[in-house]
PDB file of C-alpha atoms in Angstrom:
ATOM      1  CA  MET M 576      54.139  34.996 125.809  1.00 92.00           C
ATOM      2  CA  ASN M 577      54.253  35.717 129.535  1.00 96.00           C
ATOM      3  CA  THR M 578      52.806  38.887 131.019  1.00 97.00           C
ATOM      4  CA  ARG M 579      55.069  41.439 132.719  1.00 96.00           C
ATOM      5  CA  GLN M 580      53.831  40.192 136.101  1.00 97.00           C
ATOM      6  CA  GLN M 581      54.648  36.605 135.163  1.00 97.00           C
ATOM      7  CA  GLN M 582      58.122  37.690 134.130  1.00 97.00           C
ATOM      8  CA  LEU M 583      58.632  39.495 137.442  1.00 97.00           C
ATOM      9  CA  ASP M 584      57.319  36.475 139.356  1.00 97.00           C
ATOM     10  CA  ALA M 585      59.771  34.204 137.503  1.00 98.00           C
ATOM     11  CA  PHE M 586      62.670  36.536 138.307  1.00 98.00           C
ATOM     12  CA  ASN M 587      61.609  36.659 141.954  1.00 97.00           C
ATOM     13  CA  ARG M 588      61.522  32.840 141.951  1.00 98.00           C
ATOM     14  CA  LEU M 589      65.119  32.783 140.723  1.00 98.00           C
ATOM     15  CA  LEU M 590      66.164  35.208 143.480  1.00 98.00           C
ATOM     16  CA  ASP M 591      64.479  32.969 146.093  1.00 98.00           C
ATOM     17  CA  ILE M 592      66.211  29.877 144.728  1.00 98.00           C
ATOM     18  CA  MET M 593      69.574  31.645 144.830  1.00 98.00           C
ATOM     19  CA  ASP M 594      68.946  32.534 148.492  1.00 98.00           C
ATOM     20  CA  ASP M 595      68.289  28.855 149.205  1.00 98.00           C
ATOM     21  CA  LEU M 596      71.335  27.620 147.299  1.00 97.00           C
ATOM     22  CA  ARG M 597      73.669  30.107 148.923  1.00 97.00           C
ATOM     23  CA  GLU M 598      72.440  29.043 152.355  1.00 97.00           C
ATOM     24  CA  LYS M 599      72.137  25.279 151.921  1.00 97.00           C
ATOM     25  CA  CYS M 600      74.267  23.976 149.022  1.00 97.00           C
ATOM     26  CA  PRO M 601      77.933  23.215 149.905  1.00 97.00           C
ATOM     27  CA  TRP M 602      79.152  24.073 146.381  1.00 97.00           C
ATOM     28  CA  ASP M 603      77.183  27.294 146.035  1.00 97.00           C
ATOM     29  CA  LYS M 604      78.196  28.453 149.516  1.00 97.00           C
ATOM     30  CA  LYS M 605      81.894  28.198 148.584  1.00 97.00           C
ATOM     31  CA  GLN M 606      81.736  30.307 145.414  1.00 97.00           C
ATOM     32  CA  THR M 607      83.290  33.750 145.180  1.00 97.00           C
ATOM     33  CA  LEU M 608      83.351  36.457 142.522  1.00 97.00           C
ATOM     34  CA  GLU M 609      86.717  35.126 141.396  1.00 96.00           C
ATOM     35  CA  SER M 610      85.742  31.451 141.318  1.00 96.00           C
ATOM     36  CA  LEU M 611      82.703  32.199 139.133  1.00 97.00           C
ATOM     37  CA  ARG M 612      84.584  34.362 136.636  1.00 94.00           C
ATOM     38  CA  HIS M 613      85.891  31.629 134.320  1.00 92.00           C
ATOM     39  CA  LEU M 614      82.531  29.860 134.423  1.00 95.00           C
ATOM     40  CA  THR M 615      80.767  33.055 133.369  1.00 96.00           C
ATOM     41  CA  ILE M 616      83.131  33.445 130.434  1.00 91.00           C
ATOM     42  CA  GLU M 617      82.418  29.844 129.416  1.00 93.00           C
ATOM     43  CA  GLU M 618      78.650  30.427 129.617  1.00 96.00           C
ATOM     44  CA  THR M 619      78.992  33.542 127.469  1.00 93.00           C
ATOM     45  CA  TYR M 620      80.784  31.576 124.755  1.00 91.00           C
ATOM     46  CA  GLU M 621      78.134  28.857 124.912  1.00 95.00           C
ATOM     47  CA  LEU M 622      75.469  31.515 124.354  1.00 95.00           C
ATOM     48  CA  GLY M 623      77.495  32.833 121.430  1.00 91.00           C
ATOM     49  CA  ASP M 624      77.602  29.346 119.891  1.00 91.00           C
ATOM     50  CA  ALA M 625      73.831  28.972 120.236  1.00 94.00           C
ATOM     51  CA  ILE M 626      73.273  32.347 118.567  1.00 93.00           C
ATOM     52  CA  LEU M 627      75.506  31.435 115.622  1.00 89.00           C
ATOM     53  CA  ASP M 628      73.645  28.133 115.280  1.00 91.00           C
ATOM     54  CA  ASN M 629      70.333  30.013 115.435  1.00 92.00           C
ATOM     55  CA  ASP M 630      69.155  27.437 117.990  1.00 96.00           C
ATOM     56  CA  LEU M 631      66.427  29.356 119.813  1.00 97.00           C
ATOM     57  CA  GLN M 632      65.813  26.668 122.437  1.00 97.00           C
ATOM     58  CA  GLU M 633      69.529  26.557 123.239  1.00 97.00           C
ATOM     59  CA  ILE M 634      69.664  30.371 123.328  1.00 97.00           C
ATOM     60  CA  LYS M 635      66.863  30.356 125.923  1.00 98.00           C
ATOM     61  CA  LYS M 636      68.777  27.797 127.996  1.00 97.00           C
ATOM     62  CA  GLU M 637      72.097  29.640 127.799  1.00 97.00           C
ATOM     63  CA  LEU M 638      70.463  32.975 128.640  1.00 98.00           C
ATOM     64  CA  GLY M 639      69.173  31.312 131.792  1.00 97.00           C
ATOM     65  CA  ASP M 640      72.654  30.095 132.680  1.00 97.00           C
ATOM     66  CA  LEU M 641      74.059  33.575 132.189  1.00 97.00           C
ATOM     67  CA  LEU M 642      71.238  35.182 134.172  1.00 98.00           C
ATOM     68  CA  LEU M 643      71.960  32.769 137.006  1.00 98.00           C
ATOM     69  CA  HIS M 644      75.524  34.042 137.121  1.00 98.00           C
ATOM     70  CA  ILE M 645      74.384  37.664 137.288  1.00 98.00           C
ATOM     71  CA  VAL M 646      72.031  36.836 140.163  1.00 98.00           C
ATOM     72  CA  PHE M 647      74.846  34.864 141.827  1.00 98.00           C
ATOM     73  CA  TYR M 648      77.250  37.821 141.689  1.00 98.00           C
ATOM     74  CA  ALA M 649      74.568  40.142 143.064  1.00 98.00           C
ATOM     75  CA  LYS M 650      73.856  37.723 145.915  1.00 98.00           C
ATOM     76  CA  ILE M 651      77.543  37.619 146.859  1.00 98.00           C
ATOM     77  CA  GLY M 652      77.666  41.417 146.703  1.00 98.00           C
ATOM     78  CA  SER M 653      74.673  41.666 149.046  1.00 98.00           C
ATOM     79  CA  GLU M 654      76.380  39.475 151.641  1.00 97.00           C
ATOM     80  CA  THR M 655      79.129  42.060 152.066  1.00 95.00           C
ATOM     81  CA  SER M 656      76.620  44.947 151.802  1.00 97.00           C
ATOM     82  CA  ASP M 657      78.399  46.280 148.714  1.00 97.00           C
ATOM     83  CA  PHE M 658      75.508  45.895 146.248  1.00 98.00           C
ATOM     84  CA  ASP M 659      72.458  43.773 145.576  1.00 97.00           C
ATOM     85  CA  MET M 660      70.251  42.944 142.591  1.00 97.00           C
ATOM     86  CA  ALA M 661      68.301  46.202 142.910  1.00 98.00           C
ATOM     87  CA  ASP M 662      71.548  48.198 142.844  1.00 98.00           C
ATOM     88  CA  VAL M 663      72.654  46.323 139.709  1.00 97.00           C
ATOM     89  CA  CYS M 664      69.338  47.002 137.953  1.00 97.00           C
ATOM     90  CA  ASN M 665      69.170  50.657 139.010  1.00 97.00           C
ATOM     91  CA  GLU M 666      72.768  51.240 137.944  1.00 96.00           C
ATOM     92  CA  ILE M 667      72.135  50.062 134.390  1.00 96.00           C
ATOM     93  CA  CYS M 668      68.762  51.861 134.239  1.00 97.00           C
ATOM     94  CA  ASP M 669      70.360  55.158 135.248  1.00 95.00           C
ATOM     95  CA  LYS M 670      73.150  54.643 132.716  1.00 92.00           C
ATOM     96  CA  LEU M 671      70.721  53.881 129.890  1.00 93.00           C
ATOM     97  CA  ILE M 672      68.617  56.941 130.643  1.00 94.00           C
ATOM     98  CA  HIS M 673      71.691  59.172 130.839  1.00 90.00           C
ATOM     99  CA  ARG M 674      73.189  57.828 127.620  1.00 88.00           C
ATOM    100  CA  HIS M 675      69.957  58.055 125.631  1.00 93.00           C
ATOM    101  CA  PRO M 676      69.158  61.778 125.777  1.00 92.00           C
ATOM    102  CA  HIS M 677      67.437  61.415 122.393  1.00 91.00           C
ATOM    103  CA  ILE M 678      64.849  59.255 124.192  1.00 90.00           C
ATOM    104  CA  TYR M 679      64.784  60.698 127.715  1.00 93.00           C
ATOM    105  CA  GLY M 680      65.883  64.246 126.912  1.00 89.00           C
ATOM    106  CA  ASP M 681      65.674  66.859 124.185  1.00 87.00           C
ATOM    107  CA  VAL M 682      68.599  65.734 122.013  1.00 87.00           C
ATOM    108  CA  VAL M 683      67.743  65.047 118.367  1.00 88.00           C
ATOM    109  CA  VAL M 684      69.631  62.400 116.364  1.00 85.00           C
ATOM    110  CA  ALA M 685      69.404  61.586 112.671  1.00 83.00           C
ATOM    111  CA  ASP M 686      70.471  57.939 112.735  1.00 88.00           C
ATOM    112  CA  GLU M 687      72.226  55.082 114.531  1.00 85.00           C
ATOM    113  CA  GLU M 688      75.657  56.580 113.832  1.00 81.00           C
ATOM    114  CA  GLU M 689      74.855  59.790 115.711  1.00 84.00           C
ATOM    115  CA  VAL M 690      73.590  57.716 118.644  1.00 86.00           C
ATOM    116  CA  LYS M 691      76.953  55.912 118.846  1.00 80.00           C
ATOM    117  CA  GLN M 692      78.898  59.173 118.577  1.00 79.00           C
ATOM    118  CA  ASN M 693      76.849  60.761 121.360  1.00 82.00           C
ATOM    119  CA  TRP M 694      77.407  57.644 123.487  1.00 78.00           C
ATOM    120  CA  GLU M 695      81.192  58.019 123.290  1.00 75.00           C
ATOM    121  CA  LYS M 696      81.036  61.772 123.974  1.00 78.00           C
ATOM    122  CA  LEU M 697      78.898  61.194 127.055  1.00 80.00           C
ATOM    123  CA  LYS M 698      81.358  58.620 128.394  1.00 75.00           C
ATOM    124  CA  LEU M 699      84.189  61.136 128.091  1.00 73.00           C
ATOM    125  CA  LYS M 700      82.101  63.685 130.000  1.00 74.00           C
ATOM    126  CA  GLU M 701      81.618  61.071 132.729  1.00 76.00           C
ATOM    127  CA  GLY M 702      85.339  61.239 133.456  1.00 72.00           C
ATOM    128  CA  LYS M 703      86.915  58.711 131.117  1.00 74.00           C
ATOM    129  CA  LYS M 704      90.275  59.975 129.863  1.00 78.00           C
ATOM    130  CA  SER M 705      90.190  57.918 126.678  1.00 84.00           C
ATOM    131  CA  VAL M 706      87.455  56.429 124.518  1.00 82.00           C
ATOM    132  CA  LEU M 707      89.467  53.199 124.664  1.00 89.00           C
ATOM    133  CA  GLU M 708      89.040  52.823 128.440  1.00 84.00           C
ATOM    134  CA  GLY M 709      85.844  50.896 127.819  1.00 79.00           C
ATOM    135  CA  VAL M 710      87.641  48.092 125.950  1.00 88.00           C
ATOM    136  CA  PRO M 711      88.279  45.231 128.416  1.00 87.00           C
ATOM    137  CA  LYS M 712      91.931  44.213 128.597  1.00 88.00           C
ATOM    138  CA  SER M 713      91.049  40.514 128.751  1.00 85.00           C
ATOM    139  CA  LEU M 714      89.027  40.434 125.527  1.00 87.00           C
ATOM    140  CA  PRO M 715      90.289  38.001 122.881  1.00 89.00           C
ATOM    141  CA  ALA M 716      92.527  39.898 120.449  1.00 92.00           C
ATOM    142  CA  LEU M 717      90.155  39.597 117.476  1.00 92.00           C
ATOM    143  CA  VAL M 718      87.199  40.960 119.432  1.00 91.00           C
ATOM    144  CA  LYS M 719      89.372  43.622 121.040  1.00 94.00           C
ATOM    145  CA  ALA M 720      90.586  44.911 117.654  1.00 95.00           C
ATOM    146  CA  SER M 721      86.994  45.188 116.480  1.00 93.00           C
ATOM    147  CA  ARG M 722      85.928  47.078 119.603  1.00 91.00           C
ATOM    148  CA  ILE M 723      88.926  49.422 119.379  1.00 94.00           C
ATOM    149  CA  GLN M 724      87.984  50.338 115.828  1.00 94.00           C
ATOM    150  CA  ASP M 725      84.340  50.876 116.791  1.00 88.00           C
ATOM    151  CA  LYS M 726      85.382  53.137 119.653  1.00 87.00           C
ATOM    152  CA  VAL M 727      87.687  55.405 117.659  1.00 89.00           C
ATOM    153  CA  LYS M 728      85.131  55.607 114.866  1.00 87.00           C
ATOM    154  CA  GLY M 729      82.725  57.088 117.412  1.00 80.00           C
ATOM    155  CA  VAL M 730      84.923  60.180 117.720  1.00 81.00           C
ATOM    156  CA  GLY M 731      85.569  60.527 113.979  1.00 85.00           C
ATOM    157  CA  PHE M 732      88.924  58.721 113.671  1.00 88.00           C
ATOM    158  CA  ASP M 733      88.079  56.581 110.676  1.00 90.00           C
ATOM    159  CA  TRP M 734      88.480  56.024 106.968  1.00 92.00           C
ATOM    160  CA  GLU M 735      85.920  57.623 104.675  1.00 90.00           C
ATOM    161  CA  GLU M 736      85.513  54.957 101.978  1.00 92.00           C
ATOM    162  CA  PRO M 737      85.840  51.135 101.895  1.00 93.00           C
ATOM    163  CA  HIS M 738      88.368  51.262  99.044  1.00 94.00           C
ATOM    164  CA  GLN M 739      90.743  53.239 101.284  1.00 96.00           C
ATOM    165  CA  VAL M 740      90.662  50.443 103.834  1.00 96.00           C
ATOM    166  CA  TRP M 741      91.195  47.814 101.150  1.00 96.00           C
ATOM    167  CA  ASP M 742      94.205  49.779  99.873  1.00 96.00           C
ATOM    168  CA  LYS M 743      95.554  49.699 103.423  1.00 97.00           C
ATOM    169  CA  VAL M 744      95.090  45.919 103.538  1.00 97.00           C
ATOM    170  CA  GLN M 745      97.090  45.610 100.304  1.00 97.00           C
ATOM    171  CA  GLU M 746      99.799  47.878 101.702  1.00 97.00           C
ATOM    172  CA  GLU M 747     100.075  45.784 104.886  1.00 97.00           C
ATOM    173  CA  LEU M 748     100.191  42.548 102.866  1.00 97.00           C
ATOM    174  CA  GLN M 749     103.077  43.944 100.825  1.00 97.00           C
ATOM    175  CA  GLU M 750     104.964  44.916 103.979  1.00 97.00           C
ATOM    176  CA  LEU M 751     104.365  41.431 105.387  1.00 97.00           C
ATOM    177  CA  GLN M 752     105.788  39.799 102.252  1.00 97.00           C
ATOM    178  CA  GLU M 753     108.879  41.991 102.448  1.00 96.00           C
ATOM    179  CA  GLU M 754     109.544  40.868 106.020  1.00 96.00           C
ATOM    180  CA  VAL M 755     108.899  37.225 105.087  1.00 96.00           C
ATOM    181  CA  LYS M 756     111.574  37.529 102.415  1.00 95.00           C
ATOM    182  CA  ALA M 757     113.929  39.189 104.909  1.00 95.00           C
ATOM    183  CA  GLY M 758     113.303  36.375 107.404  1.00 94.00           C
ATOM    184  CA  ASN M 759     112.958  38.613 110.465  1.00 91.00           C
ATOM    185  CA  GLN M 760     110.536  36.638 112.661  1.00 95.00           C
ATOM    186  CA  ASP M 761     109.781  39.470 115.063  1.00 94.00           C
ATOM    187  CA  LYS M 762     108.924  41.867 112.237  1.00 95.00           C
ATOM    188  CA  ILE M 763     106.939  39.136 110.449  1.00 97.00           C
ATOM    189  CA  GLU M 764     104.748  38.805 113.519  1.00 97.00           C
ATOM    190  CA  GLY M 765     104.309  42.569 113.716  1.00 96.00           C
ATOM    191  CA  GLU M 766     103.313  42.884 110.067  1.00 97.00           C
ATOM    192  CA  PHE M 767     101.036  39.870 110.294  1.00 97.00           C
ATOM    193  CA  GLY M 768      99.245  41.614 113.163  1.00 97.00           C
ATOM    194  CA  ASP M 769      98.904  44.738 111.021  1.00 97.00           C
ATOM    195  CA  VAL M 770      97.324  42.666 108.236  1.00 97.00           C
ATOM    196  CA  LEU M 771      94.800  41.151 110.643  1.00 97.00           C
ATOM    197  CA  PHE M 772      93.982  44.551 112.139  1.00 97.00           C
ATOM    198  CA  SER M 773      93.421  45.992 108.661  1.00 97.00           C
ATOM    199  CA  MET M 774      91.236  43.056 107.629  1.00 97.00           C
ATOM    200  CA  ILE M 775      89.106  43.503 110.746  1.00 96.00           C
ATOM    201  CA  ASN M 776      88.765  47.164 109.849  1.00 96.00           C
ATOM    202  CA  TYR M 777      87.719  46.228 106.307  1.00 96.00           C
ATOM    203  CA  ALA M 778      85.153  43.786 107.714  1.00 96.00           C
ATOM    204  CA  ARG M 779      83.568  46.682 109.593  1.00 94.00           C
ATOM    205  CA  PHE M 780      83.147  48.612 106.342  1.00 94.00           C
ATOM    206  CA  LEU M 781      81.574  45.532 104.781  1.00 95.00           C
ATOM    207  CA  LYS M 782      79.230  45.300 107.804  1.00 92.00           C
ATOM    208  CA  VAL M 783      80.660  41.884 108.669  1.00 94.00           C
ATOM    209  CA  ASN M 784      81.380  40.861 112.248  1.00 93.00           C
ATOM    210  CA  PRO M 785      84.887  39.331 111.971  1.00 94.00           C
ATOM    211  CA  GLU M 786      84.486  37.158 115.070  1.00 91.00           C
ATOM    212  CA  ASP M 787      81.234  35.675 113.757  1.00 91.00           C
ATOM    213  CA  ALA M 788      82.681  35.269 110.272  1.00 94.00           C
ATOM    214  CA  LEU M 789      85.731  33.380 111.547  1.00 93.00           C
ATOM    215  CA  GLU M 790      83.656  31.189 113.853  1.00 91.00           C
ATOM    216  CA  ARG M 791      81.311  30.278 110.990  1.00 92.00           C
ATOM    217  CA  THR M 792      84.381  29.259 108.981  1.00 94.00           C
ATOM    218  CA  ASN M 793      85.648  27.217 111.949  1.00 94.00           C
ATOM    219  CA  LYS M 794      82.323  25.385 112.125  1.00 92.00           C
ATOM    220  CA  LYS M 795      82.327  24.824 108.366  1.00 94.00           C
ATOM    221  CA  PHE M 796      85.867  23.425 108.450  1.00 95.00           C
ATOM    222  CA  ILE M 797      85.060  21.125 111.374  1.00 95.00           C
ATOM    223  CA  LYS M 798      81.984  19.749 109.589  1.00 94.00           C
ATOM    224  CA  ARG M 799      83.954  19.057 106.399  1.00 94.00           C
ATOM    225  CA  PHE M 800      86.907  17.520 108.233  1.00 94.00           C
ATOM    226  CA  ILE M 801      84.635  15.185 110.206  1.00 94.00           C
ATOM    227  CA  TYR M 802      83.089  14.102 106.892  1.00 93.00           C
ATOM    228  CA  LEU M 803      86.596  13.432 105.567  1.00 93.00           C
ATOM    229  CA  GLU M 804      87.410  11.328 108.634  1.00 93.00           C
ATOM    230  CA  SER M 805      84.174   9.350 108.267  1.00 93.00           C
ATOM    231  CA  LYS M 806      84.924   8.546 104.623  1.00 91.00           C
ATOM    232  CA  ALA M 807      88.419   7.415 105.532  1.00 90.00           C
ATOM    233  CA  ASN M 808      86.955   5.121 108.200  1.00 91.00           C
ATOM    234  CA  GLU M 809      84.544   3.645 105.640  1.00 91.00           C
ATOM    235  CA  LEU M 810      87.584   2.694 103.552  1.00 89.00           C
ATOM    236  CA  GLY M 811      89.315   1.218 106.583  1.00 90.00           C
ATOM    237  CA  LYS M 812      92.049   3.845 106.382  1.00 87.00           C
ATOM    238  CA  SER M 813      93.465   6.522 108.659  1.00 88.00           C
ATOM    239  CA  LEU M 814      94.025   9.987 107.275  1.00 90.00           C
ATOM    240  CA  ALA M 815      97.740   9.565 107.866  1.00 88.00           C
ATOM    241  CA  ASP M 816      97.743   6.708 105.320  1.00 87.00           C
ATOM    242  CA  MET M 817      95.960   8.694 102.638  1.00 89.00           C
ATOM    243  CA  SER M 818      97.546  10.996 100.090  1.00 91.00           C
ATOM    244  CA  LEU M 819      96.461  14.624  99.817  1.00 92.00           C
ATOM    245  CA  ALA M 820      94.941  13.814  96.436  1.00 92.00           C
ATOM    246  CA  GLU M 821      92.775  11.085  97.992  1.00 90.00           C
ATOM    247  CA  MET M 822      91.709  13.350 100.833  1.00 92.00           C
ATOM    248  CA  ASP M 823      90.910  16.158  98.411  1.00 92.00           C
ATOM    249  CA  ILE M 824      88.283  13.990  96.674  1.00 92.00           C
ATOM    250  CA  PHE M 825      86.289  13.677  99.894  1.00 92.00           C
ATOM    251  CA  TRP M 826      86.950  17.305 100.823  1.00 93.00           C
ATOM    252  CA  GLU M 827      85.312  18.404  97.577  1.00 94.00           C
ATOM    253  CA  GLU M 828      82.389  16.107  98.356  1.00 92.00           C
ATOM    254  CA  ALA M 829      82.085  17.700 101.798  1.00 93.00           C
ATOM    255  CA  LYS M 830      81.980  21.170 100.253  1.00 92.00           C
ATOM    256  CA  ARG M 831      78.870  20.182  98.301  1.00 91.00           C
ATOM    257  CA  LEU M 832      76.991  19.138 101.432  1.00 85.00           C
ATOM    258  CA  PRO M 833      74.269  21.510 102.696  1.00 81.00           C
TER     259      PRO M 833
END
């Protein structure tokens, strides 16, 4: 692996390249914080895909893309004298030191859970009025629900045992079925949301990341469906011309694939 100096030299090279691009490239010169935002989100999802696929070469590539965006934002900030890369680095360094008193101070913690609880308490002391202020409004709903539950757990608002959460899931499912029978669409949506929220909570007790779990299922479904399409093509048929029974034969075959 590279030495610390080699790592610093590589980072300095990236900063120099960004200076060149911002000065000389027509596309790079036009970019703003706002114009880069959606691209950064896209790069983050691409990194997430690479992590789920456990593709280390792709992870390295996507980390570079994301790092480029961070350097890009810092470069734009420096042009208006609001902040530069050093400010960004020092800001996160100061935050990490402040929020890890068990490393940089005299606080003693027993385990990971106490670290997370102390983290939330420190954020409240920093002036946040609610532990939920740190949950971005634009997060996808599934991720947001998971983060909300993590946050409130940090201040002790949580179930004690997994079976209690599972009982809550069953209770919400029953309430959903009652509204389905009643046919009230607005209440059906509300109860369906409650079921999802409870399932996400249960996933936390099972130490399962619900976003990762759902995405793995998405990938599994896509792989099996593509296999189904390929088998239909081999028969010279379209899926629309096949019965469910015919499709189910190939679906079961797909499930046995590695």
